[in-house]
Amino acid sequence: MKRSRTGAGADGGTVDVLGVGFGPANLALAIALAEQPERRRDVLFLEKRDRFAWHPGMLLPGTSMQISFLKDLVTQRNQVSPYSFVAYLGARGRLVDFVNRATLTPERAEFADYLGWVAENFADDVRYGEEVVDIRRSPDGPRFLVTHAGPDGTERVTGARSVVVARGLRPVMPGWAGAHADSGRVFHNIELLPRLAALEPRLPRGAEGARILVLGGGQSAAEVALHLHDLGAAVDLAFHGFGLGEVDESPFVNQVFDPQVVDEFDAAPPAVREELLRRHGNTNYAAVEHALTAELYARWYRESVTGPRRLRVHRTSEVVSAERSAGGGVDVTVRRTTTGEQWSTAFDAVVCATGFEPGSLTGLAGVAPAGSDVRVSRQHRAVVDGHEIEGLYLQGADVPGHGLGATLLSNVAIRAGEIVSALEKEESP
Ligand SMILES: Cc1cc2nc3c(=O)[nH]c(=O)nc-3n(C[C@H](O)[C@H](O)[C@H](O)COP(=O)(O)OP(=O)(O)OC[C@H]3O[C@@H](n4cnc5c(N)ncnc54)[C@H](O)[C@@H]3O)c2cc1C
């Protein structure tokens, strides 16, 4: 079913629509554009990875999606699309076996394979290994000039009538971690698997004999702690809160991710939005699924009965200092905020499951100089310092304006359709 829409994107050329990033958000857009065959556009996506991948550093064995497969790239918008998760299951010959699993949430590895299958269908519309380093408005010709750097660092410029930026999330690291950036011993959880693979040969007994500090109290921290414990490591899990909070999975609360809620959110007074984000943040942020919390607690308790202790959990804790240790690891001092008590230990590695922030337009100074206030209009156009920029669309960047689903998969199908409608309006004479 591989298809080519345009063959566009020659160096120095001009396209109608240029997508920055080729993750799920812009994959959904590629589908929505392709499903409008009466409108022929030159389309090009630029993706900095050298091939399609979806959070490969966190494809931990057995981890599941936190969203129904019916919120795939297309089904919410078009139930008869050939790019649905169900179509993928059919193509892979697993539909019947999947049905017998009797759950709406596939494992993460399977969903990543689905996304890769869709991406393969759009291979002619994407150039991998191309990082967009700037976007600026053009005084004449195409509306935007997009500068991108290839694998050899050579920069090229492509003109575009419209640009859709979907750069996903950027990892947030604690300030002290900067001093360890090149050590290979302190890293963000989003890089877990490749970093562990690089570190293991440097440890006398590999991961099994390692002692690793995991920082954070959310789903990622819990998944990482469990994975490292499975590998045989001694794991210290430290977080600011009193305990690991649980994800709110109530169906009524989950309506906060419904597509039409974006309108309700958009219309609400800012103070009400803020209150809703605060009240329902635990649908996704800094919260852990019940089954995972229960498993961690069971292991922690079992070790109190049988020993030896390999899982240590440190509540109300913060890192005070982290120094390179003589043995090559990291000497970390942690403070208990409730008691003021401090302890220090040499760790082989520190995994910072310390969250993310939207990639937004950060660093793309031609359209958003450093320090600009970047928001997103209801039509998904970038609003920089209060000015809506015609032709520049931004996906997954505005939680305060678009609600808790903005950075998630919840609305990618509907949002892609809305962007295509907005493009259409802009194109009309
Ligand atoms: C481990 C993990 C699990 C998750 N699980 C779920 C889940 O179960 N359900 C859910 O709803 N959400 C989940 N999320 C949230 C996640 O944000 C979405 O799943 C999804 O990845 C959002 O798609 P996206 O296209 O906006 O961003 P991304 O998937 O991050 O894709 C953005 C792409 O843009 C590329 N890029 C960035 N900057 C540039 C540039 N300057 N030039 C070119 N390319 C660039 C990146 O390389 C990347 O491929 C999860 C997140 C993580 C980290």
CSV table of C-alpha atoms and ligand atoms in Angstrom, one decimal:
chain,number,residue,atom,x,y,z
A,1,MET,CA,0.0,0.0,0.0
A,2,LYS,CA,3.1,2.2,-0.1
A,3,ARG,CA,2.1,5.5,-1.7
A,4,SER,CA,3.9,8.6,-3.0
A,5,ARG,CA,2.0,11.8,-2.8
A,6,THR,CA,4.3,14.4,-4.2
A,7,GLY,CA,8.0,13.5,-4.7
A,8,ALA,CA,8.5,17.1,-3.5
A,9,GLY,CA,11.3,18.5,-1.5
A,10,ALA,CA,14.3,19.0,-3.8
A,11,ASP,CA,17.0,21.1,-2.2
A,12,GLY,CA,16.2,24.7,-2.5
A,13,GLY,CA,12.8,23.8,-3.7
A,14,THR,CA,9.4,25.0,-2.5
A,15,VAL,CA,6.6,22.9,-1.1
A,16,ASP,CA,3.0,23.7,-0.1
A,17,VAL,CA,3.2,22.1,3.3
A,18,LEU,CA,6.4,21.4,5.3
A,19,GLY,CA,6.2,19.3,8.5
A,20,VAL,CA,8.9,19.7,11.1
A,21,GLY,CA,9.2,16.3,12.9
A,22,PHE,CA,7.7,13.0,11.9
A,23,GLY,CA,6.3,11.6,15.1
A,24,PRO,CA,2.6,10.6,15.6
A,25,ALA,CA,1.3,14.2,15.3
A,26,ASN,CA,2.7,14.8,11.9
A,27,LEU,CA,2.1,11.2,10.8
A,28,ALA,CA,-1.6,11.9,11.6
A,29,LEU,CA,-1.3,15.0,9.4
A,30,ALA,CA,0.3,13.1,6.6
A,31,ILE,CA,-2.7,10.8,6.6
A,32,ALA,CA,-5.2,13.6,6.8
A,33,LEU,CA,-3.6,15.3,3.8
A,34,ALA,CA,-3.5,12.1,1.9
A,35,GLU,CA,-7.1,11.5,2.6
A,36,GLN,CA,-8.1,14.6,0.7
A,37,PRO,CA,-7.2,13.3,-2.7
A,38,GLU,CA,-9.1,16.1,-4.5
A,39,ARG,CA,-6.6,18.6,-3.2
A,40,ARG,CA,-3.1,18.0,-4.5
A,41,ARG,CA,-0.3,19.6,-2.4
A,42,ASP,CA,3.5,19.2,-2.4
A,43,VAL,CA,4.2,17.9,1.1
A,44,LEU,CA,7.5,17.3,2.8
A,45,PHE,CA,8.3,16.2,6.3
A,46,LEU,CA,11.7,16.7,7.8
A,47,GLU,CA,12.7,14.4,10.7
A,48,LYS,CA,16.0,14.7,12.6
A,49,ARG,CA,16.2,11.0,13.5
A,50,ASP,CA,17.9,8.8,10.9
A,51,ARG,CA,14.8,6.6,10.7
A,52,PHE,CA,11.3,6.4,12.1
A,53,ALA,CA,11.2,5.6,15.8
A,54,TRP,CA,8.8,6.4,18.7
A,55,HIS,CA,10.5,6.9,22.1
A,56,PRO,CA,12.9,4.0,21.4
A,57,GLY,CA,14.8,4.5,24.7
A,58,MET,CA,11.6,3.7,26.7
A,59,LEU,CA,10.3,0.7,24.7
A,60,LEU,CA,10.7,-1.4,27.9
A,61,PRO,CA,9.5,-5.0,27.7
A,62,GLY,CA,5.9,-5.4,28.8
A,63,THR,CA,5.0,-1.7,29.0
A,64,SER,CA,1.6,-0.8,27.7
A,65,MET,CA,0.0,2.2,26.0
A,66,GLN,CA,-1.9,4.5,28.3
A,67,ILE,CA,-4.5,5.1,25.7
A,68,SER,CA,-7.0,3.0,23.7
A,69,PHE,CA,-5.9,1.8,20.3
A,70,LEU,CA,-9.1,3.5,19.0
A,71,LYS,CA,-7.2,6.7,19.6
A,72,ASP,CA,-4.8,5.8,16.9
A,73,LEU,CA,-3.6,8.2,14.2
A,74,VAL,CA,-6.9,8.3,12.3
A,75,THR,CA,-9.9,6.4,13.7
A,76,GLN,CA,-11.4,9.3,15.7
A,77,ARG,CA,-11.6,11.3,12.4
A,78,ASN,CA,-12.1,8.6,9.8
A,79,GLN,CA,-13.4,5.1,10.8
A,80,VAL,CA,-12.8,3.6,7.3
A,81,SER,CA,-9.2,4.7,6.9
A,82,PRO,CA,-6.6,2.2,5.7
A,83,TYR,CA,-4.2,3.6,8.3
A,84,SER,CA,-6.0,2.6,11.5
A,85,PHE,CA,-4.6,0.3,14.1
A,86,VAL,CA,-7.2,-2.3,13.1
A,87,ALA,CA,-6.0,-2.1,9.5
A,88,TYR,CA,-2.4,-2.6,10.8
A,89,LEU,CA,-3.4,-5.7,12.8
A,90,GLY,CA,-5.0,-7.0,9.6
A,91,ALA,CA,-1.9,-6.4,7.6
A,92,ARG,CA,0.3,-8.1,10.2
A,93,GLY,CA,-2.1,-11.1,10.5
A,94,ARG,CA,-2.8,-10.6,14.2
A,95,LEU,CA,-6.3,-9.2,14.3
A,96,VAL,CA,-7.9,-12.4,15.8
A,97,ASP,CA,-5.1,-12.9,18.3
A,98,PHE,CA,-5.3,-9.2,19.4
A,99,VAL,CA,-9.1,-9.5,20.0
A,100,ASN,CA,-8.5,-12.5,22.3
A,101,ARG,CA,-6.3,-10.3,24.5
A,102,ALA,CA,-9.5,-8.5,25.5
A,103,THR,CA,-7.9,-5.1,26.2
A,104,LEU,CA,-8.0,-1.7,24.5
A,105,THR,CA,-4.3,-1.0,25.3
A,106,PRO,CA,-1.7,-2.6,23.1
A,107,GLU,CA,1.9,-3.0,24.4
A,108,ARG,CA,4.1,0.0,23.6
A,109,ALA,CA,6.3,-2.0,21.3
A,110,GLU,CA,3.3,-3.0,19.2
A,111,PHE,CA,2.0,0.6,19.0
A,112,ALA,CA,5.5,1.7,17.9
A,113,ASP,CA,5.4,-1.0,15.2
A,114,TYR,CA,2.0,0.3,14.1
A,115,LEU,CA,3.4,3.9,13.9
A,116,GLY,CA,6.4,2.6,11.9
A,117,TRP,CA,4.1,0.7,9.5
A,118,VAL,CA,2.2,3.9,8.8
A,119,ALA,CA,5.5,5.8,8.4
A,120,GLU,CA,6.7,3.3,5.9
A,121,ASN,CA,3.6,4.0,3.8
A,122,PHE,CA,4.6,7.7,3.7
A,123,ALA,CA,8.3,7.1,3.1
A,124,ASP,CA,8.4,9.2,-0.1
A,125,ASP,CA,7.1,12.3,1.7
A,126,VAL,CA,9.7,12.3,4.5
A,127,ARG,CA,13.4,13.1,4.7
A,128,TYR,CA,15.2,11.5,7.7
A,129,GLY,CA,18.3,12.8,9.2
A,130,GLU,CA,17.3,16.4,8.6
A,131,GLU,CA,17.0,18.7,11.6
A,132,VAL,CA,15.2,22.0,11.2
A,133,VAL,CA,17.3,24.7,12.8
A,134,ASP,CA,15.4,27.8,11.8
A,135,ILE,CA,12.2,29.0,10.2
A,136,ARG,CA,11.8,32.6,9.0
A,137,ARG,CA,9.2,34.5,7.2
A,138,SER,CA,10.0,35.3,3.6
A,139,PRO,CA,9.4,38.8,2.2
A,140,ASP,CA,8.4,37.3,-1.2
A,141,GLY,CA,7.7,33.9,-2.8
A,142,PRO,CA,6.8,31.2,-0.3
A,143,ARG,CA,5.7,32.4,3.1
A,144,PHE,CA,8.5,30.7,5.0
A,145,LEU,CA,12.1,29.7,4.5
A,146,VAL,CA,13.0,26.7,6.5
A,147,THR,CA,16.7,25.9,7.2
A,148,HIS,CA,17.6,22.3,7.9
A,149,ALA,CA,20.9,20.5,8.6
A,150,GLY,CA,21.6,17.1,7.2
A,151,PRO,CA,23.8,14.3,8.7
A,152,ASP,CA,27.0,16.0,7.5
A,153,GLY,CA,25.9,19.3,9.1
A,154,THR,CA,25.3,20.9,5.7
A,155,GLU,CA,22.5,23.4,5.8
A,156,ARG,CA,19.8,23.7,3.1
A,157,VAL,CA,16.9,26.0,2.8
A,158,THR,CA,13.4,24.9,1.6
A,159,GLY,CA,10.6,27.3,0.9
A,160,ALA,CA,7.2,26.5,2.2
A,161,ARG,CA,3.8,28.0,1.9
A,162,SER,CA,2.7,26.5,5.3
A,163,VAL,CA,4.7,24.9,8.0
A,164,VAL,CA,3.4,22.5,10.7
A,165,VAL,CA,5.8,22.1,13.6
A,166,ALA,CA,5.3,19.0,15.7
A,167,ARG,CA,8.6,18.5,17.6
A,168,GLY,CA,7.1,16.6,20.6
A,169,LEU,CA,8.5,16.8,24.1
A,170,ARG,CA,12.0,17.8,25.3
A,171,PRO,CA,13.5,16.2,28.4
A,172,VAL,CA,13.9,18.3,31.5
A,173,MET,CA,17.0,17.6,33.6
A,174,PRO,CA,17.8,18.9,37.1
A,175,GLY,CA,20.3,21.8,37.0
A,176,TRP,CA,23.1,19.9,38.8
A,177,ALA,CA,23.1,17.2,36.1
A,178,GLY,CA,24.7,19.6,33.5
A,179,ALA,CA,28.1,19.0,35.1
A,180,HIS,CA,27.7,15.2,34.3
A,181,ALA,CA,26.5,15.6,30.8
A,182,ASP,CA,29.5,13.9,29.2
A,183,SER,CA,30.0,11.2,31.8
A,184,GLY,CA,27.4,8.7,30.5
A,185,ARG,CA,26.4,8.1,34.1
A,186,VAL,CA,23.7,10.7,34.5
A,187,PHE,CA,20.9,10.8,31.9
A,188,HIS,CA,17.2,11.3,31.2
A,189,ASN,CA,14.9,8.3,31.2
A,190,ILE,CA,14.0,9.0,27.5
A,191,GLU,CA,17.5,7.7,26.7
A,192,LEU,CA,17.4,4.7,29.1
A,193,LEU,CA,17.9,1.7,26.7
A,194,PRO,CA,20.8,3.1,24.6
A,195,ARG,CA,22.5,4.6,27.7
A,196,LEU,CA,22.3,1.4,29.6
A,197,ALA,CA,23.6,-0.6,26.7
A,198,ALA,CA,26.6,1.8,26.5
A,199,LEU,CA,27.2,1.7,30.3
A,200,GLU,CA,26.9,-2.0,30.9
A,201,PRO,CA,30.3,-3.1,29.5
A,202,ARG,CA,31.9,-0.5,31.8
A,203,LEU,CA,30.4,-2.1,34.9
A,204,PRO,CA,32.2,-5.1,36.4
A,205,ARG,CA,29.0,-7.2,36.6
A,206,GLY,CA,26.9,-5.3,34.1
A,207,ALA,CA,23.4,-4.0,35.2
A,208,GLU,CA,23.0,-7.0,37.5
A,209,GLY,CA,25.7,-5.8,39.9
A,210,ALA,CA,24.9,-2.1,39.6
A,211,ARG,CA,23.4,0.3,42.0
A,212,ILE,CA,21.3,2.9,40.3
A,213,LEU,CA,19.4,6.0,41.5
A,214,VAL,CA,16.1,6.8,39.8
A,215,LEU,CA,14.8,10.3,40.4
A,216,GLY,CA,11.1,11.1,39.9
A,217,GLY,CA,7.7,10.1,41.1
A,218,GLY,CA,5.8,9.6,37.8
A,219,GLN,CA,5.0,6.7,35.5
A,220,SER,CA,8.4,6.8,33.8
A,221,ALA,CA,10.3,6.7,37.1
A,222,ALA,CA,8.3,3.7,38.2
A,223,GLU,CA,8.7,1.9,34.9
A,224,VAL,CA,12.5,2.5,35.0
A,225,ALA,CA,12.8,1.3,38.6
A,226,LEU,CA,10.9,-1.9,37.8
A,227,HIS,CA,12.9,-2.5,34.7
A,228,LEU,CA,16.3,-2.0,36.4
A,229,HIS,CA,15.1,-4.2,39.3
A,230,ASP,CA,14.1,-6.9,36.7
A,231,LEU,CA,17.7,-6.7,35.4
A,232,GLY,CA,19.0,-7.5,38.9
A,233,ALA,CA,20.3,-4.0,39.8
A,234,ALA,CA,19.9,-2.4,43.2
A,235,VAL,CA,17.5,0.5,42.7
A,236,ASP,CA,17.0,3.6,44.8
A,237,LEU,CA,13.9,5.4,43.8
A,238,ALA,CA,13.7,9.0,45.2
A,239,PHE,CA,11.0,11.6,44.7
A,240,HIS,CA,9.7,14.8,46.1
A,241,GLY,CA,6.3,13.7,47.2
A,242,PHE,CA,5.3,11.5,50.1
A,243,GLY,CA,4.4,8.5,48.0
A,244,LEU,CA,3.8,7.5,44.4
A,245,GLY,CA,0.5,9.0,43.4
A,246,GLU,CA,-1.8,7.0,41.2
A,247,VAL,CA,-3.1,7.8,37.8
A,248,ASP,CA,-6.8,8.9,37.8
A,249,GLU,CA,-8.4,6.5,35.3
A,250,SER,CA,-12.1,7.4,36.1
A,251,PRO,CA,-14.0,7.4,32.8
A,252,PHE,CA,-15.7,10.7,33.8
A,253,VAL,CA,-12.4,12.3,34.4
A,254,ASN,CA,-11.0,10.9,31.2
A,255,GLN,CA,-13.5,12.9,29.3
A,256,VAL,CA,-11.0,15.7,29.8
A,257,PHE,CA,-9.2,14.2,26.8
A,258,ASP,CA,-12.2,14.3,24.5
A,259,PRO,CA,-11.7,16.2,21.2
A,260,GLN,CA,-14.7,18.6,21.9
A,261,VAL,CA,-13.2,19.5,25.2
A,262,VAL,CA,-10.6,21.6,23.4
A,263,ASP,CA,-13.4,24.0,22.5
A,264,GLU,CA,-14.6,24.1,26.1
A,265,PHE,CA,-11.1,24.7,27.3
A,266,ASP,CA,-10.4,27.4,24.8
A,267,ALA,CA,-13.5,29.3,25.9
A,268,ALA,CA,-12.9,29.0,29.6
A,269,PRO,CA,-11.5,31.8,31.7
A,270,PRO,CA,-7.7,31.4,32.4
A,271,ALA,CA,-8.2,30.9,36.1
A,272,VAL,CA,-10.7,28.0,35.5
A,273,ARG,CA,-8.3,26.4,33.0
A,274,GLU,CA,-5.5,26.6,35.6
A,275,GLU,CA,-7.7,25.1,38.3
A,276,LEU,CA,-8.7,22.2,36.0
A,277,LEU,CA,-5.1,21.5,34.9
A,278,ARG,CA,-4.1,21.4,38.6
A,279,ARG,CA,-7.0,19.3,39.7
A,280,HIS,CA,-6.7,16.7,36.9
A,281,GLY,CA,-3.0,16.7,36.2
A,282,ASN,CA,-2.8,13.2,37.8
A,283,THR,CA,-4.6,11.8,34.7
A,284,ASN,CA,-1.1,11.9,33.1
A,285,TYR,CA,1.5,13.8,35.0
A,286,ALA,CA,3.5,12.7,38.1
A,287,ALA,CA,1.3,9.7,38.6
A,288,VAL,CA,1.7,6.0,38.3
A,289,GLU,CA,-0.7,3.3,37.1
A,290,HIS,CA,-2.2,1.2,39.9
A,291,ALA,CA,-0.8,-2.1,38.7
A,292,LEU,CA,2.7,-0.7,38.6
A,293,THR,CA,2.5,0.9,42.1
A,294,ALA,CA,1.1,-2.4,43.4
A,295,GLU,CA,4.0,-4.4,41.9
A,296,LEU,CA,6.7,-2.0,43.2
A,297,TYR,CA,5.2,-2.1,46.6
A,298,ALA,CA,4.9,-5.9,46.6
A,299,ARG,CA,8.6,-6.2,45.7
A,300,TRP,CA,9.6,-3.6,48.3
A,301,TYR,CA,7.7,-5.5,51.0
A,302,ARG,CA,8.9,-8.9,49.9
A,303,GLU,CA,12.5,-7.8,50.3
A,304,SER,CA,11.7,-6.7,53.8
A,305,VAL,CA,10.6,-10.2,54.6
A,306,THR,CA,13.2,-12.3,52.6
A,307,GLY,CA,15.9,-9.8,51.8
A,308,PRO,CA,18.3,-9.0,50.3
A,309,ARG,CA,17.1,-5.3,49.9
A,310,ARG,CA,17.5,-4.3,46.2
A,311,LEU,CA,14.7,-1.8,46.0
A,312,ARG,CA,14.9,1.2,48.2
A,313,VAL,CA,12.2,3.9,48.1
A,314,HIS,CA,13.0,7.4,49.4
A,315,ARG,CA,10.0,9.8,49.8
A,316,THR,CA,10.2,13.6,50.3
A,317,SER,CA,13.7,13.5,48.9
A,318,GLU,CA,15.9,15.8,46.9
A,319,VAL,CA,19.4,15.7,45.6
A,320,VAL,CA,21.8,18.0,47.4
A,321,SER,CA,25.0,17.3,45.5
A,322,ALA,CA,26.4,14.9,42.9
A,323,GLU,CA,30.1,14.5,42.4
A,324,ARG,CA,32.1,12.2,40.1
A,325,SER,CA,33.3,9.3,42.3
A,326,ALA,CA,36.8,7.7,42.3
A,327,GLY,CA,35.3,4.5,40.9
A,328,GLY,CA,33.9,6.3,37.9
A,329,GLY,CA,30.3,6.5,39.2
A,330,VAL,CA,28.5,9.3,40.9
A,331,ASP,CA,28.6,10.2,44.7
A,332,VAL,CA,25.1,11.5,45.4
A,333,THR,CA,23.9,13.2,48.6
A,334,VAL,CA,20.2,13.2,49.1
A,335,ARG,CA,18.2,15.2,51.7
A,336,ARG,CA,14.9,14.2,53.2
A,337,THR,CA,12.9,17.4,53.1
A,338,THR,CA,10.6,16.4,56.1
A,339,THR,CA,13.4,15.6,58.5
A,340,GLY,CA,16.4,17.4,57.1
A,341,GLU,CA,18.3,14.1,57.4
A,342,GLN,CA,21.0,13.5,54.6
A,343,TRP,CA,22.6,10.4,53.3
A,344,SER,CA,25.3,9.8,50.6
A,345,THR,CA,26.0,6.8,48.4
A,346,ALA,CA,28.1,6.0,45.3
A,347,PHE,CA,25.8,5.1,42.4
A,348,ASP,CA,26.9,3.5,39.1
A,349,ALA,CA,24.3,5.7,37.3
A,350,VAL,CA,21.5,8.2,37.9
A,351,VAL,CA,18.4,8.1,35.8
A,352,CYS,CA,16.5,11.4,35.8
A,353,ALA,CA,12.8,10.7,35.2
A,354,THR,CA,12.3,14.4,35.8
A,355,GLY,CA,9.8,15.2,33.1
A,356,PHE,CA,9.4,17.0,29.8
A,357,GLU,CA,8.4,20.3,28.3
A,358,PRO,CA,7.0,20.8,24.8
A,359,GLY,CA,9.6,21.4,22.1
A,360,SER,CA,7.3,24.2,20.7
A,361,LEU,CA,9.3,26.8,18.7
A,362,THR,CA,12.3,26.8,21.1
A,363,GLY,CA,15.5,27.7,19.2
A,364,LEU,CA,13.6,28.6,15.9
A,365,ALA,CA,14.6,32.2,16.4
A,366,GLY,CA,13.4,33.4,13.0
A,367,VAL,CA,9.8,33.1,14.0
A,368,ALA,CA,10.2,33.0,17.8
A,369,PRO,CA,13.2,35.0,19.2
A,370,ALA,CA,14.5,33.7,22.6
A,371,GLY,CA,12.1,34.8,25.4
A,372,SER,CA,9.0,35.0,23.1
A,373,ASP,CA,5.7,34.0,24.5
A,374,VAL,CA,4.5,31.2,22.3
A,375,ARG,CA,0.9,30.1,22.4
A,376,VAL,CA,-1.4,28.2,20.0
A,377,SER,CA,-4.7,29.5,18.5
A,378,ARG,CA,-7.8,27.3,18.4
A,379,GLN,CA,-7.0,26.8,14.7
A,380,HIS,CA,-3.6,25.4,15.8
A,381,ARG,CA,-1.7,28.4,14.4
A,382,ALA,CA,1.4,29.7,16.4
A,383,VAL,CA,0.7,32.8,18.3
A,384,VAL,CA,4.0,34.6,19.1
A,385,ASP,CA,4.0,37.5,21.5
A,386,GLY,CA,0.2,37.8,20.9
A,387,HIS,CA,0.5,37.7,17.1
A,388,GLU,CA,-1.1,34.8,15.2
A,389,ILE,CA,1.2,33.7,12.4
A,390,GLU,CA,-0.7,32.8,9.2
A,391,GLY,CA,0.6,29.5,7.8
A,392,LEU,CA,2.6,28.5,10.8
A,393,TYR,CA,0.9,25.6,12.7
A,394,LEU,CA,2.1,24.1,16.0
A,395,GLN,CA,1.1,20.7,17.4
A,396,GLY,CA,1.5,19.4,20.9
A,397,ALA,CA,2.7,22.6,22.4
A,398,ASP,CA,0.0,24.4,24.4
A,399,VAL,CA,-1.3,22.6,27.4
A,400,PRO,CA,-2.6,25.8,29.2
A,401,GLY,CA,-4.6,26.7,26.0
A,402,HIS,CA,-5.6,23.3,24.6
A,403,GLY,CA,-5.9,21.2,27.8
A,404,LEU,CA,-4.3,18.1,29.2
A,405,GLY,CA,-4.5,16.1,25.9
A,406,ALA,CA,-2.4,18.6,24.0
A,407,THR,CA,0.9,16.7,24.2
A,408,LEU,CA,-0.7,13.2,24.0
A,409,LEU,CA,-2.1,11.0,21.3
A,410,SER,CA,-5.7,11.6,22.4
A,411,ASN,CA,-6.5,14.1,19.7
A,412,VAL,CA,-3.9,13.7,17.0
A,413,ALA,CA,-6.4,12.4,14.5
A,414,ILE,CA,-9.0,15.2,15.0
A,415,ARG,CA,-6.3,17.9,15.3
A,416,ALA,CA,-4.7,16.8,12.0
A,417,GLY,CA,-8.1,17.1,10.3
A,418,GLU,CA,-8.6,20.6,11.8
A,419,ILE,CA,-5.2,21.7,10.5
A,420,VAL,CA,-6.1,20.4,7.0
A,421,SER,CA,-9.3,22.4,7.2
A,422,ALA,CA,-7.4,25.5,8.3
A,423,LEU,CA,-4.9,25.0,5.5
A,424,GLU,CA,-7.7,24.8,3.0
A,425,LYS,CA,-9.2,28.1,4.2
A,426,GLU,CA,-5.8,29.8,3.9
A,427,GLU,CA,-5.3,28.4,0.4
A,428,SER,CA,-8.8,29.6,-0.9
A,429,PRO,CA,-8.5,32.8,-2.8
B,1,LIG,C1,7.8,6.9,27.1
B,1,LIG,C2,6.6,7.6,26.6
B,1,LIG,C3,5.4,6.9,26.5
B,1,LIG,C4,4.2,7.6,26.1
B,1,LIG,N1,3.1,7.0,26.1
B,1,LIG,C5,1.9,7.6,25.7
B,1,LIG,C6,0.7,7.0,25.7
B,1,LIG,O1,0.6,5.8,26.0
B,1,LIG,N2,-0.4,7.7,25.3
B,1,LIG,C7,-0.3,9.0,25.0
B,1,LIG,O2,-1.3,9.6,24.6
B,1,LIG,N3,0.9,9.6,25.0
B,1,LIG,C8,2.0,9.0,25.4
B,1,LIG,N4,3.2,9.7,25.4
B,1,LIG,C9,3.2,11.1,25.1
B,1,LIG,C10,3.8,11.4,23.7
B,1,LIG,O3,4.1,12.8,23.6
B,1,LIG,C11,3.0,11.0,22.5
B,1,LIG,O4,2.8,9.6,22.6
B,1,LIG,C12,3.5,11.3,21.1
B,1,LIG,O5,4.9,10.9,21.0
B,1,LIG,C13,3.3,12.7,20.7
B,1,LIG,O6,3.6,12.8,19.3
B,1,LIG,P1,4.4,14.0,18.6
B,1,LIG,O7,4.5,13.7,17.2
B,1,LIG,O8,3.8,15.3,19.1
B,1,LIG,O9,5.9,14.0,19.3
B,1,LIG,P2,7.1,13.0,19.2
B,1,LIG,O10,6.6,11.6,19.2
B,1,LIG,O11,8.1,13.3,20.2
B,1,LIG,O12,7.7,13.3,17.7
B,1,LIG,C14,8.3,14.5,17.4
B,1,LIG,C15,9.4,14.2,16.4
B,1,LIG,O13,9.9,15.4,16.0
B,1,LIG,C16,11.3,15.2,15.8
B,1,LIG,N5,12.0,16.6,15.9
B,1,LIG,C17,12.1,17.3,17.0
B,1,LIG,N6,12.7,18.5,16.7
B,1,LIG,C18,13.0,18.4,15.4
B,1,LIG,C19,13.6,19.4,14.5
B,1,LIG,N7,14.1,20.5,14.9
B,1,LIG,N8,13.8,19.0,13.2
B,1,LIG,C20,13.3,17.8,12.7
B,1,LIG,N9,12.7,16.9,13.5
B,1,LIG,C21,12.5,17.2,14.8
B,1,LIG,C22,11.7,14.2,16.8
B,1,LIG,O14,12.9,13.5,16.5
B,1,LIG,C23,10.5,13.3,16.9
B,1,LIG,O15,10.6,12.2,16.0
B,1,LIG,C24,4.3,9.0,25.8
B,1,LIG,C25,5.5,9.7,25.9
B,1,LIG,C26,6.6,9.0,26.3
B,1,LIG,C27,7.9,9.7,26.5
